[in-house]
Structures are given as C-alpha cells and as structure tokens.
Amino acid sequence: VSEYKFLEQYGEVGEYFRLELKMLFRNKRSKSMFIMGCFLIMMLTGMLFTPSYEGELGKSFVCIYNFAVLGILMLTHIMSFEGNYLDGLMSRKESIYTLLRAKYYFYSLCVIVPFVLMIPAIIMEKVTWLMAVSYGFFTTGFIYCMLFQLVVYNNKTTPLNDSMIGRQSTGTSYQNLKRLGAFGLPLMISTILRSIFGETTGLWILLILGLLLTSTANIWIKNVYNRFMKRRYINMEGFRDSK
C-alpha cells in the first residue's frame, strides 16, 4: 500500500501524485500540517450544527473555509517543500509542470471530503446544495488558481522534518500578501456578490467562475509553469540558500 502501485496506470502524473502522497505522509512537518487541515475541516463541519452559524454570513464563512482550509494551509507552501529536492526535479524535462498538475488533482480530490461530511447538514437544510457545490468549485477554480501563483514567487525552503513551530520560511512581502489574500478574499468576494446580486444569483456566479477556472486548469497551470521556468535560477538559488 505504501508504494501506491495503483497510481502506475496514470503515467507520469501518477508518479508525481505518488511523490505528493509520500511527501505528505513520510515527513513530520507536512504530515502535521495535513492532519491539522483535516482536523479543521471536521471542526468547521461541526460548526454548521451550532446556533452561532445559522446566519447567512456564518454559513458562508464555514462553507468556504471548509472546502478551502486544507488547500490554503498546504498550498501557501507550494514549492517550498519541494525546495529540499528541487535540483532532482529539475533534471527531468517538464517535471515541474507534471508535478503541478498532480498537486492540483490531489487537492481537488481532497475537496470531496468536506462535501461528503456536509451531506448531513445539507439534508437537514443547514446549507443548500447550491451553496455546497458553488463553494466547492469556487475552491478548485478561483482559490487554487490564486494559490498556484505562489509557485512563481516562493523561493524559501520549508524543512520537511522540523516541527510546525520549528524554523519557518518567512517569504517575501508579495508571498505574505498572497497568503493573506488567500484567507480574506474568498469570503470578501462571496459577500460582495451576494450583497449585489442576492443569495441565489451570487452563488450561481461563484459556481460559474469556479467551473470556468476548474475546466481551464491545465491552461493556467501551464502559464504558472512557464513563468516559473523564466525565473527558475533565482528560485533555485533561494531554495539552496534557505536550506
């Protein structure tokens, strides 16, 4: 099981999907962050059943971050974990592009988990099907597209086997701004759209935006890859200096 042999049928993407799984579950820092993300998903799901989050704003807050919290937690460090072994990745043609596609597929599949956990809340009409589906695709589309831009600018190595409170990679002001935006923008955009167009129309707009960016993921991932390759030597130097 630990070799994930079932991924062999997916070719190179399967190989990098396997690399992502091994990185997450065989290293202290990434494993701890992933477990924390799963815990936050369960905690946010539980909030849907409390009176404090029965209002529209409370429901939107819980739904958005229930889908997005794991991706935000992990993808703000995108390429920073790989900085530990980036020289090996760069030795193969377009390996970074395949790696990014595998990462996107993995974290998109992770969105299924909070959706399944939210089914009892949907049945009890705590949230609607439209809200759950809209925020799910908004996460795999808009939020992930925003987070993947950090591939180009992250150039500080995050230690794989330090604890979560160990040495941190602070990053540049641009990276920190992106990370702050990843937490604040989704709820802000949702609130503005629902205020202007109403609850149902606002959710449909989020769904259409999410579907558009999700269906064109290979295009914007290729754009991110090309921009990364243009400044790869700057990034590689940063990764080496911060080990």
PDB file of C-alpha atoms in Angstrom:
ATOM      1  CA  VAL A   1       0.000   0.000   0.000  1.00  0.00           C
ATOM      2  CA  SER A   2       2.800   2.417   0.852  1.00  0.00           C
ATOM      3  CA  GLU A   3       4.081   2.161  -2.717  1.00  0.00           C
ATOM      4  CA  TYR A   4       0.694   3.306  -4.135  1.00  0.00           C
ATOM      5  CA  LYS A   5       1.039   0.900  -7.066  1.00  0.00           C
ATOM      6  CA  PHE A   6      -2.496   1.676  -8.275  1.00  0.00           C
ATOM      7  CA  LEU A   7      -1.167   5.054  -9.488  1.00  0.00           C
ATOM      8  CA  GLU A   8       1.118   3.415 -12.063  1.00  0.00           C
ATOM      9  CA  GLN A   9      -1.718   3.312 -14.604  1.00  0.00           C
ATOM     10  CA  TYR A  10      -1.765   7.141 -14.725  1.00  0.00           C
ATOM     11  CA  GLY A  11       1.739   7.505 -16.147  1.00  0.00           C
ATOM     12  CA  GLU A  12       3.937  10.439 -15.135  1.00  0.00           C
ATOM     13  CA  VAL A  13       1.089  12.276 -13.406  1.00  0.00           C
ATOM     14  CA  GLY A  14       0.571   9.156 -11.290  1.00  0.00           C
ATOM     15  CA  GLU A  15       4.270   9.126 -10.388  1.00  0.00           C
ATOM     16  CA  TYR A  16       4.149  12.715  -9.143  1.00  0.00           C
ATOM     17  CA  PHE A  17       0.833  12.035  -7.401  1.00  0.00           C
ATOM     18  CA  ARG A  18       2.674   9.260  -5.582  1.00  0.00           C
ATOM     19  CA  LEU A  19       5.517  11.682  -4.759  1.00  0.00           C
ATOM     20  CA  GLU A  20       2.977  14.094  -3.244  1.00  0.00           C
ATOM     21  CA  LEU A  21       1.480  11.358  -1.071  1.00  0.00           C
ATOM     22  CA  LYS A  22       4.896  10.214   0.140  1.00  0.00           C
ATOM     23  CA  MET A  23       5.939  13.794   0.904  1.00  0.00           C
ATOM     24  CA  LEU A  24       2.783  14.358   2.944  1.00  0.00           C
ATOM     25  CA  PHE A  25       2.795  11.164   4.966  1.00  0.00           C
ATOM     26  CA  ARG A  26       6.514  10.433   5.424  1.00  0.00           C
ATOM     27  CA  ASN A  27       7.706  13.825   6.670  1.00  0.00           C
ATOM     28  CA  LYS A  28       6.992  15.405  10.031  1.00  0.00           C
ATOM     29  CA  ARG A  29       6.164  18.987   9.000  1.00  0.00           C
ATOM     30  CA  SER A  30       3.947  18.212   6.011  1.00  0.00           C
ATOM     31  CA  LYS A  31       2.196  15.347   7.805  1.00  0.00           C
ATOM     32  CA  SER A  32       1.394  17.550  10.806  1.00  0.00           C
ATOM     33  CA  MET A  33       0.049  20.321   8.576  1.00  0.00           C
ATOM     34  CA  PHE A  34      -2.109  17.871   6.629  1.00  0.00           C
ATOM     35  CA  ILE A  35      -3.541  16.365   9.826  1.00  0.00           C
ATOM     36  CA  MET A  36      -4.268  19.861  11.150  1.00  0.00           C
ATOM     37  CA  GLY A  37      -6.080  20.683   7.897  1.00  0.00           C
ATOM     38  CA  CYS A  38      -8.241  17.554   8.235  1.00  0.00           C
ATOM     39  CA  PHE A  39      -8.996  18.451  11.865  1.00  0.00           C
ATOM     40  CA  LEU A  40     -10.059  21.967  10.841  1.00  0.00           C
ATOM     41  CA  ILE A  41     -12.374  20.501   8.190  1.00  0.00           C
ATOM     42  CA  MET A  42     -14.120  18.371  10.830  1.00  0.00           C
ATOM     43  CA  MET A  43     -14.301  21.325  13.230  1.00  0.00           C
ATOM     44  CA  LEU A  44     -15.803  23.619  10.579  1.00  0.00           C
ATOM     45  CA  THR A  45     -18.345  20.955   9.602  1.00  0.00           C
ATOM     46  CA  GLY A  46     -19.392  20.709  13.232  1.00  0.00           C
ATOM     47  CA  MET A  47     -19.909  24.477  13.363  1.00  0.00           C
ATOM     48  CA  LEU A  48     -22.765  24.148  10.870  1.00  0.00           C
ATOM     49  CA  PHE A  49     -24.822  22.459  13.584  1.00  0.00           C
ATOM     50  CA  THR A  50     -24.328  25.249  16.153  1.00  0.00           C
ATOM     51  CA  PRO A  51     -26.749  28.199  16.549  1.00  0.00           C
ATOM     52  CA  SER A  52     -23.899  30.710  16.157  1.00  0.00           C
ATOM     53  CA  TYR A  53     -23.531  29.921  12.451  1.00  0.00           C
ATOM     54  CA  GLU A  54     -27.174  29.831  11.375  1.00  0.00           C
ATOM     55  CA  GLY A  55     -26.989  33.244   9.667  1.00  0.00           C
ATOM     56  CA  GLU A  56     -26.078  33.612   6.001  1.00  0.00           C
ATOM     57  CA  LEU A  57     -22.666  35.146   6.748  1.00  0.00           C
ATOM     58  CA  GLY A  58     -21.858  32.391   9.235  1.00  0.00           C
ATOM     59  CA  LYS A  59     -22.891  29.672   6.792  1.00  0.00           C
ATOM     60  CA  SER A  60     -20.831  31.253   4.015  1.00  0.00           C
ATOM     61  CA  PHE A  61     -17.777  31.529   6.267  1.00  0.00           C
ATOM     62  CA  VAL A  62     -17.988  27.888   7.325  1.00  0.00           C
ATOM     63  CA  CYS A  63     -18.713  26.546   3.823  1.00  0.00           C
ATOM     64  CA  ILE A  64     -15.938  28.466   2.074  1.00  0.00           C
ATOM     65  CA  TYR A  65     -13.214  27.583   4.545  1.00  0.00           C
ATOM     66  CA  ASN A  66     -14.461  24.037   4.990  1.00  0.00           C
ATOM     67  CA  PHE A  67     -13.583  23.455   1.343  1.00  0.00           C
ATOM     68  CA  ALA A  68     -10.552  25.736   1.162  1.00  0.00           C
ATOM     69  CA  VAL A  69      -8.748  25.392   4.503  1.00  0.00           C
ATOM     70  CA  LEU A  70      -6.667  22.336   3.578  1.00  0.00           C
ATOM     71  CA  GLY A  71      -5.569  23.839   0.271  1.00  0.00           C
ATOM     72  CA  ILE A  72      -4.791  27.196   1.872  1.00  0.00           C
ATOM     73  CA  LEU A  73      -2.776  25.549   4.633  1.00  0.00           C
ATOM     74  CA  MET A  74      -0.720  23.370   2.284  1.00  0.00           C
ATOM     75  CA  LEU A  75      -0.545  25.304  -0.991  1.00  0.00           C
ATOM     76  CA  THR A  76       0.752  28.504   0.580  1.00  0.00           C
ATOM     77  CA  HIS A  77       3.937  26.404   0.903  1.00  0.00           C
ATOM     78  CA  ILE A  78       3.771  25.193  -2.688  1.00  0.00           C
ATOM     79  CA  MET A  79       7.327  24.510  -3.994  1.00  0.00           C
ATOM     80  CA  SER A  80       8.755  25.360  -0.553  1.00  0.00           C
ATOM     81  CA  PHE A  81       8.641  21.688   0.464  1.00  0.00           C
ATOM     82  CA  GLU A  82       9.984  20.713  -2.971  1.00  0.00           C
ATOM     83  CA  GLY A  83      12.846  23.174  -2.403  1.00  0.00           C
ATOM     84  CA  ASN A  84      14.509  20.372  -0.417  1.00  0.00           C
ATOM     85  CA  TYR A  85      14.939  18.301  -3.589  1.00  0.00           C
ATOM     86  CA  LEU A  86      14.298  20.744  -6.431  1.00  0.00           C
ATOM     87  CA  ASP A  87      17.621  20.004  -8.158  1.00  0.00           C
ATOM     88  CA  GLY A  88      16.463  16.434  -8.692  1.00  0.00           C
ATOM     89  CA  LEU A  89      13.108  17.559 -10.080  1.00  0.00           C
ATOM     90  CA  MET A  90      14.765  19.986 -12.485  1.00  0.00           C
ATOM     91  CA  SER A  91      16.860  17.215 -14.020  1.00  0.00           C
ATOM     92  CA  ARG A  92      13.847  15.925 -15.984  1.00  0.00           C
ATOM     93  CA  LYS A  93      12.118  17.804 -18.785  1.00  0.00           C
ATOM     94  CA  GLU A  94       8.811  19.411 -17.723  1.00  0.00           C
ATOM     95  CA  SER A  95       8.821  17.530 -14.419  1.00  0.00           C
ATOM     96  CA  ILE A  96       7.662  20.673 -12.615  1.00  0.00           C
ATOM     97  CA  TYR A  97       4.651  21.002 -14.926  1.00  0.00           C
ATOM     98  CA  THR A  98       3.661  17.391 -14.263  1.00  0.00           C
ATOM     99  CA  LEU A  99       4.217  17.897 -10.537  1.00  0.00           C
ATOM    100  CA  LEU A 100       1.919  20.938 -10.516  1.00  0.00           C
ATOM    101  CA  ARG A 101      -0.803  19.036 -12.356  1.00  0.00           C
ATOM    102  CA  ALA A 102      -0.543  16.172  -9.864  1.00  0.00           C
ATOM    103  CA  LYS A 103      -0.751  18.626  -6.950  1.00  0.00           C
ATOM    104  CA  TYR A 104      -3.834  20.249  -8.436  1.00  0.00           C
ATOM    105  CA  TYR A 105      -5.559  16.902  -8.966  1.00  0.00           C
ATOM    106  CA  PHE A 106      -4.715  15.787  -5.430  1.00  0.00           C
ATOM    107  CA  TYR A 107      -6.040  18.874  -3.661  1.00  0.00           C
ATOM    108  CA  SER A 108      -9.069  18.992  -5.939  1.00  0.00           C
ATOM    109  CA  LEU A 109      -9.911  15.433  -4.902  1.00  0.00           C
ATOM    110  CA  CYS A 110      -9.489  16.471  -1.265  1.00  0.00           C
ATOM    111  CA  VAL A 111     -12.460  18.819  -1.713  1.00  0.00           C
ATOM    112  CA  ILE A 112     -14.684  15.720  -1.890  1.00  0.00           C
ATOM    113  CA  VAL A 113     -14.027  15.047   1.817  1.00  0.00           C
ATOM    114  CA  PRO A 114     -15.672  18.205   3.241  1.00  0.00           C
ATOM    115  CA  PHE A 115     -18.503  17.826   0.706  1.00  0.00           C
ATOM    116  CA  VAL A 116     -19.270  14.305   1.970  1.00  0.00           C
ATOM    117  CA  LEU A 117     -19.051  15.475   5.593  1.00  0.00           C
ATOM    118  CA  MET A 118     -21.507  18.273   4.822  1.00  0.00           C
ATOM    119  CA  ILE A 119     -24.195  15.957   3.387  1.00  0.00           C
ATOM    120  CA  PRO A 120     -25.995  15.582   6.767  1.00  0.00           C
ATOM    121  CA  ALA A 121     -26.046  19.393   7.077  1.00  0.00           C
ATOM    122  CA  ILE A 122     -27.455  19.646   3.543  1.00  0.00           C
ATOM    123  CA  ILE A 123     -30.142  17.051   4.301  1.00  0.00           C
ATOM    124  CA  MET A 124     -31.061  18.972   7.481  1.00  0.00           C
ATOM    125  CA  GLU A 125     -31.198  22.161   5.350  1.00  0.00           C
ATOM    126  CA  LYS A 126     -28.449  23.878   7.310  1.00  0.00           C
ATOM    127  CA  VAL A 127     -26.931  24.694   3.909  1.00  0.00           C
ATOM    128  CA  THR A 128     -28.235  24.255   0.380  1.00  0.00           C
ATOM    129  CA  TRP A 129     -26.892  22.004  -2.363  1.00  0.00           C
ATOM    130  CA  LEU A 130     -26.202  25.100  -4.454  1.00  0.00           C
ATOM    131  CA  MET A 131     -24.085  26.669  -1.709  1.00  0.00           C
ATOM    132  CA  ALA A 132     -22.038  23.493  -1.196  1.00  0.00           C
ATOM    133  CA  VAL A 133     -21.435  22.878  -4.903  1.00  0.00           C
ATOM    134  CA  SER A 134     -20.694  26.561  -5.619  1.00  0.00           C
ATOM    135  CA  TYR A 135     -18.089  26.865  -2.886  1.00  0.00           C
ATOM    136  CA  GLY A 136     -16.574  23.515  -3.829  1.00  0.00           C
ATOM    137  CA  PHE A 137     -15.917  24.580  -7.423  1.00  0.00           C
ATOM    138  CA  PHE A 138     -15.009  28.104  -6.313  1.00  0.00           C
ATOM    139  CA  THR A 139     -12.232  26.458  -4.277  1.00  0.00           C
ATOM    140  CA  THR A 140     -10.889  24.217  -7.070  1.00  0.00           C
ATOM    141  CA  GLY A 141     -11.168  27.099  -9.524  1.00  0.00           C
ATOM    142  CA  PHE A 142     -10.590  30.580  -8.158  1.00  0.00           C
ATOM    143  CA  ILE A 143      -8.880  29.872  -4.811  1.00  0.00           C
ATOM    144  CA  TYR A 144      -6.489  27.230  -6.165  1.00  0.00           C
ATOM    145  CA  CYS A 145      -5.688  29.382  -9.189  1.00  0.00           C
ATOM    146  CA  MET A 146      -4.744  32.193  -6.810  1.00  0.00           C
ATOM    147  CA  LEU A 147      -2.642  29.917  -4.583  1.00  0.00           C
ATOM    148  CA  PHE A 148      -0.786  28.358  -7.521  1.00  0.00           C
ATOM    149  CA  GLN A 149       0.588  31.783  -8.427  1.00  0.00           C
ATOM    150  CA  LEU A 150       2.905  31.320  -5.422  1.00  0.00           C
ATOM    151  CA  VAL A 151       4.786  28.692  -7.461  1.00  0.00           C
ATOM    152  CA  VAL A 152       6.473  31.578  -9.268  1.00  0.00           C
ATOM    153  CA  TYR A 153       7.481  33.514  -6.153  1.00  0.00           C
ATOM    154  CA  ASN A 154       8.022  31.009  -3.321  1.00  0.00           C
ATOM    155  CA  ASN A 155      11.797  30.583  -3.029  1.00  0.00           C
ATOM    156  CA  LYS A 156      12.364  29.680   0.619  1.00  0.00           C
ATOM    157  CA  THR A 157      12.777  26.035   1.573  1.00  0.00           C
ATOM    158  CA  THR A 158      10.418  24.688   4.242  1.00  0.00           C
ATOM    159  CA  PRO A 159      12.140  21.956   6.314  1.00  0.00           C
ATOM    160  CA  LEU A 160      10.403  18.617   5.906  1.00  0.00           C
ATOM    161  CA  ASN A 161      11.165  17.106   9.291  1.00  0.00           C
ATOM    162  CA  ASP A 162      11.048  20.065  11.660  1.00  0.00           C
ATOM    163  CA  SER A 163       8.007  20.537  13.840  1.00  0.00           C
ATOM    164  CA  MET A 164       5.341  23.038  12.808  1.00  0.00           C
ATOM    165  CA  ILE A 165       6.676  25.511  15.381  1.00  0.00           C
ATOM    166  CA  GLY A 166      10.234  24.995  14.188  1.00  0.00           C
ATOM    167  CA  ARG A 167      12.163  27.097  11.709  1.00  0.00           C
ATOM    168  CA  GLN A 168       9.801  28.983   9.440  1.00  0.00           C
ATOM    169  CA  SER A 169      10.340  30.284   5.935  1.00  0.00           C
ATOM    170  CA  THR A 170       9.081  33.846   6.126  1.00  0.00           C
ATOM    171  CA  GLY A 171       8.956  34.538   2.385  1.00  0.00           C
ATOM    172  CA  THR A 172       8.779  37.880   0.637  1.00  0.00           C
ATOM    173  CA  SER A 173       6.196  40.589   1.260  1.00  0.00           C
ATOM    174  CA  TYR A 174       4.499  39.570  -2.014  1.00  0.00           C
ATOM    175  CA  GLN A 175       4.183  35.966  -0.812  1.00  0.00           C
ATOM    176  CA  ASN A 176       2.823  37.094   2.553  1.00  0.00           C
ATOM    177  CA  LEU A 177       0.306  39.338   0.786  1.00  0.00           C
ATOM    178  CA  LYS A 178      -0.803  36.399  -1.363  1.00  0.00           C
ATOM    179  CA  ARG A 179      -1.203  34.227   1.719  1.00  0.00           C
ATOM    180  CA  LEU A 180      -3.245  36.901   3.462  1.00  0.00           C
ATOM    181  CA  GLY A 181      -5.369  37.280   0.347  1.00  0.00           C
ATOM    182  CA  ALA A 182      -5.974  33.530   0.207  1.00  0.00           C
ATOM    183  CA  PHE A 183      -7.642  33.747   3.622  1.00  0.00           C
ATOM    184  CA  GLY A 184      -9.518  37.012   3.160  1.00  0.00           C
ATOM    185  CA  LEU A 185     -10.519  37.322  -0.496  1.00  0.00           C
ATOM    186  CA  PRO A 186     -12.831  34.279  -0.868  1.00  0.00           C
ATOM    187  CA  LEU A 187     -15.229  35.415   1.862  1.00  0.00           C
ATOM    188  CA  MET A 188     -14.990  39.036   0.707  1.00  0.00           C
ATOM    189  CA  ILE A 189     -15.844  38.138  -2.904  1.00  0.00           C
ATOM    190  CA  SER A 190     -18.701  35.903  -1.806  1.00  0.00           C
ATOM    191  CA  THR A 191     -20.151  38.576   0.483  1.00  0.00           C
ATOM    192  CA  ILE A 192     -19.938  41.293  -2.190  1.00  0.00           C
ATOM    193  CA  LEU A 193     -21.568  39.145  -4.885  1.00  0.00           C
ATOM    194  CA  ARG A 194     -24.380  38.019  -2.622  1.00  0.00           C
ATOM    195  CA  SER A 195     -24.967  41.596  -1.454  1.00  0.00           C
ATOM    196  CA  ILE A 196     -25.187  42.953  -5.008  1.00  0.00           C
ATOM    197  CA  PHE A 197     -26.998  40.132  -6.805  1.00  0.00           C
ATOM    198  CA  GLY A 198     -28.764  38.335  -3.985  1.00  0.00           C
ATOM    199  CA  GLU A 199     -28.076  34.955  -2.392  1.00  0.00           C
ATOM    200  CA  THR A 200     -29.034  32.624  -5.237  1.00  0.00           C
ATOM    201  CA  THR A 201     -27.626  34.676  -8.120  1.00  0.00           C
ATOM    202  CA  GLY A 202     -24.402  35.336  -6.200  1.00  0.00           C
ATOM    203  CA  LEU A 203     -23.895  31.605  -5.649  1.00  0.00           C
ATOM    204  CA  TRP A 204     -24.531  30.890  -9.340  1.00  0.00           C
ATOM    205  CA  ILE A 205     -21.886  33.458 -10.277  1.00  0.00           C
ATOM    206  CA  LEU A 206     -19.404  31.783  -7.907  1.00  0.00           C
ATOM    207  CA  LEU A 207     -20.276  28.397  -9.412  1.00  0.00           C
ATOM    208  CA  ILE A 208     -19.788  29.607 -12.997  1.00  0.00           C
ATOM    209  CA  LEU A 209     -16.479  31.299 -12.106  1.00  0.00           C
ATOM    210  CA  GLY A 210     -15.295  28.157 -10.328  1.00  0.00           C
ATOM    211  CA  LEU A 211     -16.325  25.867 -13.194  1.00  0.00           C
ATOM    212  CA  LEU A 212     -14.612  28.109 -15.736  1.00  0.00           C
ATOM    213  CA  LEU A 213     -11.280  28.129 -13.883  1.00  0.00           C
ATOM    214  CA  THR A 214     -11.524  24.443 -12.966  1.00  0.00           C
ATOM    215  CA  SER A 215     -12.160  23.404 -16.580  1.00  0.00           C
ATOM    216  CA  THR A 216      -9.218  25.521 -17.794  1.00  0.00           C
ATOM    217  CA  ALA A 217      -6.839  24.384 -15.028  1.00  0.00           C
ATOM    218  CA  ASN A 218      -4.289  22.903 -17.447  1.00  0.00           C
ATOM    219  CA  ILE A 219      -4.061  26.255 -19.244  1.00  0.00           C
ATOM    220  CA  TRP A 220      -3.342  28.400 -16.187  1.00  0.00           C
ATOM    221  CA  ILE A 221      -1.105  25.735 -14.659  1.00  0.00           C
ATOM    222  CA  LYS A 222       0.942  25.793 -17.883  1.00  0.00           C
ATOM    223  CA  ASN A 223       1.127  29.592 -17.590  1.00  0.00           C
ATOM    224  CA  VAL A 224       2.360  29.292 -13.998  1.00  0.00           C
ATOM    225  CA  TYR A 225       4.933  26.709 -15.084  1.00  0.00           C
ATOM    226  CA  ASN A 226       6.259  28.918 -17.908  1.00  0.00           C
ATOM    227  CA  ARG A 227       6.617  31.897 -15.568  1.00  0.00           C
ATOM    228  CA  PHE A 228       8.378  29.720 -13.002  1.00  0.00           C
ATOM    229  CA  MET A 229      10.851  28.471 -15.599  1.00  0.00           C
ATOM    230  CA  LYS A 230      11.750  32.028 -16.589  1.00  0.00           C
ATOM    231  CA  ARG A 231      12.989  32.721 -13.067  1.00  0.00           C
ATOM    232  CA  ARG A 232      13.996  29.180 -12.099  1.00  0.00           C
ATOM    233  CA  TYR A 233      17.637  30.071 -11.383  1.00  0.00           C
ATOM    234  CA  ILE A 234      16.620  32.860  -8.993  1.00  0.00           C
ATOM    235  CA  ASN A 235      14.265  30.489  -7.182  1.00  0.00           C
ATOM    236  CA  MET A 236      16.762  27.629  -7.081  1.00  0.00           C
ATOM    237  CA  GLU A 237      19.349  29.931  -5.539  1.00  0.00           C
ATOM    238  CA  GLY A 238      16.831  30.998  -2.901  1.00  0.00           C
ATOM    239  CA  PHE A 239      15.924  27.382  -2.106  1.00  0.00           C
ATOM    240  CA  ARG A 240      19.600  26.417  -1.717  1.00  0.00           C
ATOM    241  CA  ASP A 241      20.423  29.431   0.484  1.00  0.00           C
ATOM    242  CA  SER A 242      17.489  28.779   2.830  1.00  0.00           C
ATOM    243  CA  LYS A 243      18.154  25.072   3.470  1.00  0.00           C
TER     244      LYS A 243
END
